[in-house]
Amino acid sequence: MINSKSLLPIAVAALLSLSLASHANQSVDANVNKPAAPVDNANLFDPNYWMAVFTGPTPPSISNEPTFNAAQPGAWMKWVDPPTHIPTHMSFMNPASYTQFMQPQFYLEFIKPENMAAWMNPASYQVMMNPQTLAYWMNPASYMHIADPAMYRETMNPANYMVYLNPNTYAAIFAAQTCDQQSPGDSTGWFGC
């Protein structure tokens, strides 16, 4: 006898597959990526203003290249900026990009004076101070991408974990030969020079 508890995982898997398949076949409107036109009277207490500023989700382009520099405020502003939030969120959901946190260059960025100065520059925070950005995040539709199964597609892709099974990944990070004085363009290793 089949009970409802044994059918639940099958139903969930079928619905997720259907959702991913339907998302992959959707066409993208060219106007989705365009920022909203500036509104003269920004009233953050008016829900109609929230709707006028909302531009909808941006379809992501996933890349395995490390792009997040936590030492620069501009990298954090990509999370706040509506046109770049979803692609940043999607690229961060890709486990293959986490190898950047294992490299010494990632941590050396925190001691660079230009990065420290960027945190003191008010111009680095212009995206946060924009009334359209505030209105965008006041709209509940801005948070709907969290429930989209496509957001987690890269996390569920086994190919994105293969970088951790490759010995060359660890050789490039920990080997002393990556810190050759004759080729300063090479990345520094943890145990070199």
mmCIF file of C-alpha atoms in Angstrom:
data_model
loop_
_atom_site.group_PDB
_atom_site.id
_atom_site.type_symbol
_atom_site.label_atom_id
_atom_site.label_comp_id
_atom_site.label_asym_id
_atom_site.label_seq_id
_atom_site.Cartn_x
_atom_site.Cartn_y
_atom_site.Cartn_z
ATOM 1 C CA MET A 1 0.000 0.000 0.000
ATOM 2 C CA ILE A 2 1.329 3.434 -0.954
ATOM 3 C CA ASN A 3 0.923 6.163 1.608
ATOM 4 C CA SER A 4 1.131 9.901 1.111
ATOM 5 C CA LYS A 5 4.505 10.168 2.861
ATOM 6 C CA SER A 6 6.228 7.989 0.257
ATOM 7 C CA LEU A 7 4.742 10.026 -2.608
ATOM 8 C CA LEU A 8 5.834 13.371 -1.195
ATOM 9 C CA PRO A 9 9.527 13.187 -2.262
ATOM 10 C CA ILE A 10 8.500 12.053 -5.750
ATOM 11 C CA ALA A 11 6.014 14.897 -6.093
ATOM 12 C CA VAL A 12 8.530 17.474 -4.848
ATOM 13 C CA ALA A 13 11.208 16.205 -7.267
ATOM 14 C CA ALA A 14 8.748 16.282 -10.169
ATOM 15 C CA LEU A 15 7.628 19.821 -9.370
ATOM 16 C CA LEU A 16 11.204 21.064 -9.011
ATOM 17 C CA SER A 17 12.148 19.454 -12.327
ATOM 18 C CA LEU A 18 9.147 21.027 -13.993
ATOM 19 C CA SER A 19 10.003 24.411 -12.496
ATOM 20 C CA LEU A 20 13.632 24.236 -13.663
ATOM 21 C CA ALA A 21 12.606 23.077 -17.131
ATOM 22 C CA SER A 22 10.046 25.839 -17.536
ATOM 23 C CA HIS A 23 12.543 28.443 -16.321
ATOM 24 C CA ALA A 24 15.137 27.288 -18.861
ATOM 25 C CA ASN A 25 12.698 27.743 -21.754
ATOM 26 C CA GLN A 26 11.620 31.259 -20.868
ATOM 27 C CA SER A 27 12.608 34.026 -23.190
ATOM 28 C CA VAL A 28 14.228 37.114 -21.738
ATOM 29 C CA ASP A 29 12.783 40.512 -22.455
ATOM 30 C CA ALA A 30 15.460 43.061 -23.375
ATOM 31 C CA ASN A 31 13.786 45.657 -21.161
ATOM 32 C CA VAL A 32 14.225 43.577 -17.996
ATOM 33 C CA ASN A 33 17.861 44.593 -17.532
ATOM 34 C CA LYS A 34 17.269 48.298 -18.035
ATOM 35 C CA PRO A 35 17.206 50.404 -14.879
ATOM 36 C CA ALA A 36 14.022 52.199 -14.030
ATOM 37 C CA ALA A 37 13.595 55.734 -15.218
ATOM 38 C CA PRO A 38 14.331 58.320 -12.525
ATOM 39 C CA VAL A 39 11.265 59.502 -10.687
ATOM 40 C CA ASP A 40 11.141 63.173 -9.729
ATOM 41 C CA ASN A 41 9.374 62.841 -6.408
ATOM 42 C CA ALA A 42 10.799 59.906 -4.481
ATOM 43 C CA ASN A 43 8.310 58.956 -1.791
ATOM 44 C CA LEU A 44 9.520 55.837 0.002
ATOM 45 C CA PHE A 45 6.233 55.610 1.912
ATOM 46 C CA ASP A 46 4.187 55.213 -1.290
ATOM 47 C CA PRO A 47 3.868 51.577 -2.470
ATOM 48 C CA ASN A 48 3.205 52.854 -6.000
ATOM 49 C CA TYR A 49 6.735 54.272 -6.020
ATOM 50 C CA TRP A 50 8.093 50.852 -5.046
ATOM 51 C CA MET A 51 6.315 49.298 -8.030
ATOM 52 C CA ALA A 52 7.549 52.011 -10.398
ATOM 53 C CA VAL A 53 11.166 51.352 -9.429
ATOM 54 C CA PHE A 54 10.977 47.543 -9.510
ATOM 55 C CA THR A 55 12.543 46.231 -12.729
ATOM 56 C CA GLY A 56 12.256 42.490 -12.152
ATOM 57 C CA PRO A 57 14.968 39.870 -11.867
ATOM 58 C CA THR A 58 17.995 39.860 -14.135
ATOM 59 C CA PRO A 59 18.775 36.519 -15.715
ATOM 60 C CA PRO A 60 22.210 35.444 -14.487
ATOM 61 C CA SER A 61 25.243 34.342 -16.404
ATOM 62 C CA ILE A 62 27.179 31.918 -14.240
ATOM 63 C CA SER A 63 30.941 31.908 -14.417
ATOM 64 C CA ASN A 64 33.437 29.909 -12.426
ATOM 65 C CA GLU A 65 35.808 32.885 -12.221
ATOM 66 C CA PRO A 66 36.227 34.335 -8.725
ATOM 67 C CA THR A 67 34.762 37.805 -8.784
ATOM 68 C CA PHE A 68 34.106 38.722 -5.162
ATOM 69 C CA ASN A 69 36.682 40.971 -3.492
ATOM 70 C CA ALA A 70 35.463 41.383 0.079
ATOM 71 C CA ALA A 71 38.095 44.040 0.779
ATOM 72 C CA GLN A 72 36.436 46.529 -1.583
ATOM 73 C CA PRO A 73 33.119 48.194 -0.818
ATOM 74 C CA GLY A 74 32.200 48.031 -4.518
ATOM 75 C CA ALA A 75 31.921 44.243 -4.251
ATOM 76 C CA TRP A 76 29.446 44.595 -1.387
ATOM 77 C CA MET A 77 27.474 47.246 -3.270
ATOM 78 C CA LYS A 78 26.812 44.673 -6.009
ATOM 79 C CA TRP A 79 24.632 42.887 -3.461
ATOM 80 C CA VAL A 80 22.638 46.068 -2.849
ATOM 81 C CA ASP A 81 22.393 47.371 -6.439
ATOM 82 C CA PRO A 82 19.173 45.999 -8.034
ATOM 83 C CA PRO A 83 20.593 45.296 -11.537
ATOM 84 C CA THR A 84 23.579 43.369 -10.158
ATOM 85 C CA HIS A 85 22.026 41.698 -7.104
ATOM 86 C CA ILE A 86 20.667 38.534 -8.728
ATOM 87 C CA PRO A 87 23.753 37.812 -10.909
ATOM 88 C CA THR A 88 25.955 38.373 -7.829
ATOM 89 C CA HIS A 89 23.702 36.142 -5.747
ATOM 90 C CA MET A 90 23.735 33.438 -8.433
ATOM 91 C CA SER A 91 27.501 33.514 -8.888
ATOM 92 C CA PHE A 92 27.942 33.287 -5.126
ATOM 93 C CA MET A 93 25.685 30.229 -5.084
ATOM 94 C CA ASN A 94 28.175 28.472 -7.372
ATOM 95 C CA PRO A 95 30.419 26.316 -5.136
ATOM 96 C CA ALA A 96 33.192 26.346 -7.745
ATOM 97 C CA SER A 97 33.788 30.017 -6.952
ATOM 98 C CA TYR A 98 34.622 29.302 -3.290
ATOM 99 C CA THR A 99 38.219 28.364 -4.104
ATOM 100 C CA GLN A 100 38.966 32.087 -4.101
ATOM 101 C CA PHE A 101 38.634 32.012 -0.300
ATOM 102 C CA MET A 102 41.431 29.441 -0.135
ATOM 103 C CA GLN A 103 44.001 31.644 -1.889
ATOM 104 C CA PRO A 104 46.342 34.055 -0.123
ATOM 105 C CA GLN A 105 45.619 36.817 -2.668
ATOM 106 C CA PHE A 106 42.078 37.029 -1.324
ATOM 107 C CA TYR A 107 43.386 37.944 2.150
ATOM 108 C CA LEU A 108 46.220 40.167 0.917
ATOM 109 C CA GLU A 109 43.580 42.494 -0.539
ATOM 110 C CA PHE A 110 42.627 43.511 3.016
ATOM 111 C CA ILE A 111 46.015 45.153 3.691
ATOM 112 C CA LYS A 112 46.133 47.238 0.508
ATOM 113 C CA PRO A 113 45.921 50.965 1.339
ATOM 114 C CA GLU A 114 43.699 51.731 -1.668
ATOM 115 C CA ASN A 115 41.113 49.228 -0.434
ATOM 116 C CA MET A 116 41.200 50.700 3.056
ATOM 117 C CA ALA A 117 40.780 54.192 1.616
ATOM 118 C CA ALA A 118 37.797 53.048 -0.455
ATOM 119 C CA TRP A 119 35.903 52.223 2.755
ATOM 120 C CA MET A 120 36.372 55.828 3.919
ATOM 121 C CA ASN A 121 35.182 57.330 0.630
ATOM 122 C CA PRO A 122 31.467 58.300 0.753
ATOM 123 C CA ALA A 123 31.252 57.850 -3.032
ATOM 124 C CA SER A 124 31.627 54.097 -2.486
ATOM 125 C CA TYR A 125 28.161 54.050 -0.911
ATOM 126 C CA GLN A 126 26.225 56.011 -3.563
ATOM 127 C CA VAL A 127 24.263 52.926 -4.590
ATOM 128 C CA MET A 128 22.918 52.541 -1.050
ATOM 129 C CA MET A 129 21.958 56.198 -0.820
ATOM 130 C CA ASN A 130 19.992 56.162 -4.081
ATOM 131 C CA PRO A 131 16.224 56.503 -3.352
ATOM 132 C CA GLN A 132 15.449 54.122 -6.216
ATOM 133 C CA THR A 133 17.566 51.422 -4.571
ATOM 134 C CA LEU A 134 15.734 51.908 -1.284
ATOM 135 C CA ALA A 135 12.375 51.789 -3.061
ATOM 136 C CA TYR A 136 13.382 48.618 -4.898
ATOM 137 C CA TRP A 137 14.161 46.802 -1.657
ATOM 138 C CA MET A 138 10.911 48.015 -0.064
ATOM 139 C CA ASN A 139 8.969 46.130 -2.744
ATOM 140 C CA PRO A 140 8.194 42.562 -1.592
ATOM 141 C CA ALA A 141 8.666 41.313 -5.174
ATOM 142 C CA SER A 142 12.368 42.051 -4.799
ATOM 143 C CA TYR A 143 12.719 39.041 -2.535
ATOM 144 C CA MET A 144 10.834 36.521 -4.669
ATOM 145 C CA HIS A 145 14.005 35.230 -6.337
ATOM 146 C CA ILE A 146 14.840 33.477 -3.068
ATOM 147 C CA ALA A 147 12.015 30.990 -3.771
ATOM 148 C CA ASP A 148 13.106 30.403 -7.374
ATOM 149 C CA PRO A 149 14.611 26.887 -7.707
ATOM 150 C CA ALA A 150 16.859 28.171 -10.513
ATOM 151 C CA MET A 151 18.732 30.177 -7.879
ATOM 152 C CA TYR A 152 20.052 26.913 -6.473
ATOM 153 C CA ARG A 153 20.799 25.199 -9.789
ATOM 154 C CA GLU A 154 24.559 25.748 -9.502
ATOM 155 C CA THR A 155 24.605 24.416 -5.944
ATOM 156 C CA MET A 156 22.942 21.199 -7.102
ATOM 157 C CA ASN A 157 25.243 20.736 -10.124
ATOM 158 C CA PRO A 158 27.875 18.077 -9.273
ATOM 159 C CA ALA A 159 30.258 19.497 -11.907
ATOM 160 C CA ASN A 160 30.772 22.581 -9.727
ATOM 161 C CA TYR A 161 32.275 20.413 -6.987
ATOM 162 C CA MET A 162 34.832 18.757 -9.268
ATOM 163 C CA VAL A 163 37.289 21.608 -8.695
ATOM 164 C CA TYR A 164 37.702 20.322 -5.126
ATOM 165 C CA LEU A 165 38.583 16.829 -6.364
ATOM 166 C CA ASN A 166 41.263 18.125 -8.724
ATOM 167 C CA PRO A 167 44.772 17.944 -7.191
ATOM 168 C CA ASN A 168 45.882 20.868 -9.382
ATOM 169 C CA THR A 169 43.550 23.148 -7.421
ATOM 170 C CA TYR A 170 45.487 22.493 -4.222
ATOM 171 C CA ALA A 171 48.858 22.465 -5.969
ATOM 172 C CA ALA A 172 48.207 25.970 -7.280
ATOM 173 C CA ILE A 173 47.192 27.198 -3.849
ATOM 174 C CA PHE A 174 49.769 25.519 -1.607
ATOM 175 C CA ALA A 175 52.772 24.851 -3.838
ATOM 176 C CA ALA A 176 55.923 26.956 -3.413
ATOM 177 C CA GLN A 177 56.520 27.161 -7.167
ATOM 178 C CA THR A 178 53.600 29.561 -7.518
ATOM 179 C CA CYS A 179 55.693 32.208 -5.750
ATOM 180 C CA ASP A 180 58.521 32.507 -8.260
ATOM 181 C CA GLN A 181 60.502 35.776 -8.076
ATOM 182 C CA GLN A 182 61.261 35.528 -11.805
ATOM 183 C CA SER A 183 57.577 35.695 -12.724
ATOM 184 C CA PRO A 184 55.897 38.198 -10.396
ATOM 185 C CA GLY A 185 52.597 37.848 -12.251
ATOM 186 C CA ASP A 186 52.091 34.352 -10.846
ATOM 187 C CA SER A 187 49.881 33.972 -7.831
ATOM 188 C CA THR A 188 51.505 33.677 -4.429
ATOM 189 C CA GLY A 189 51.241 30.392 -2.591
ATOM 190 C CA TRP A 190 50.743 29.914 1.130
ATOM 191 C CA PHE A 191 54.160 28.311 1.642
ATOM 192 C CA GLY A 192 56.373 30.087 -0.881
ATOM 193 C CA CYS A 193 59.034 32.816 -1.001
#
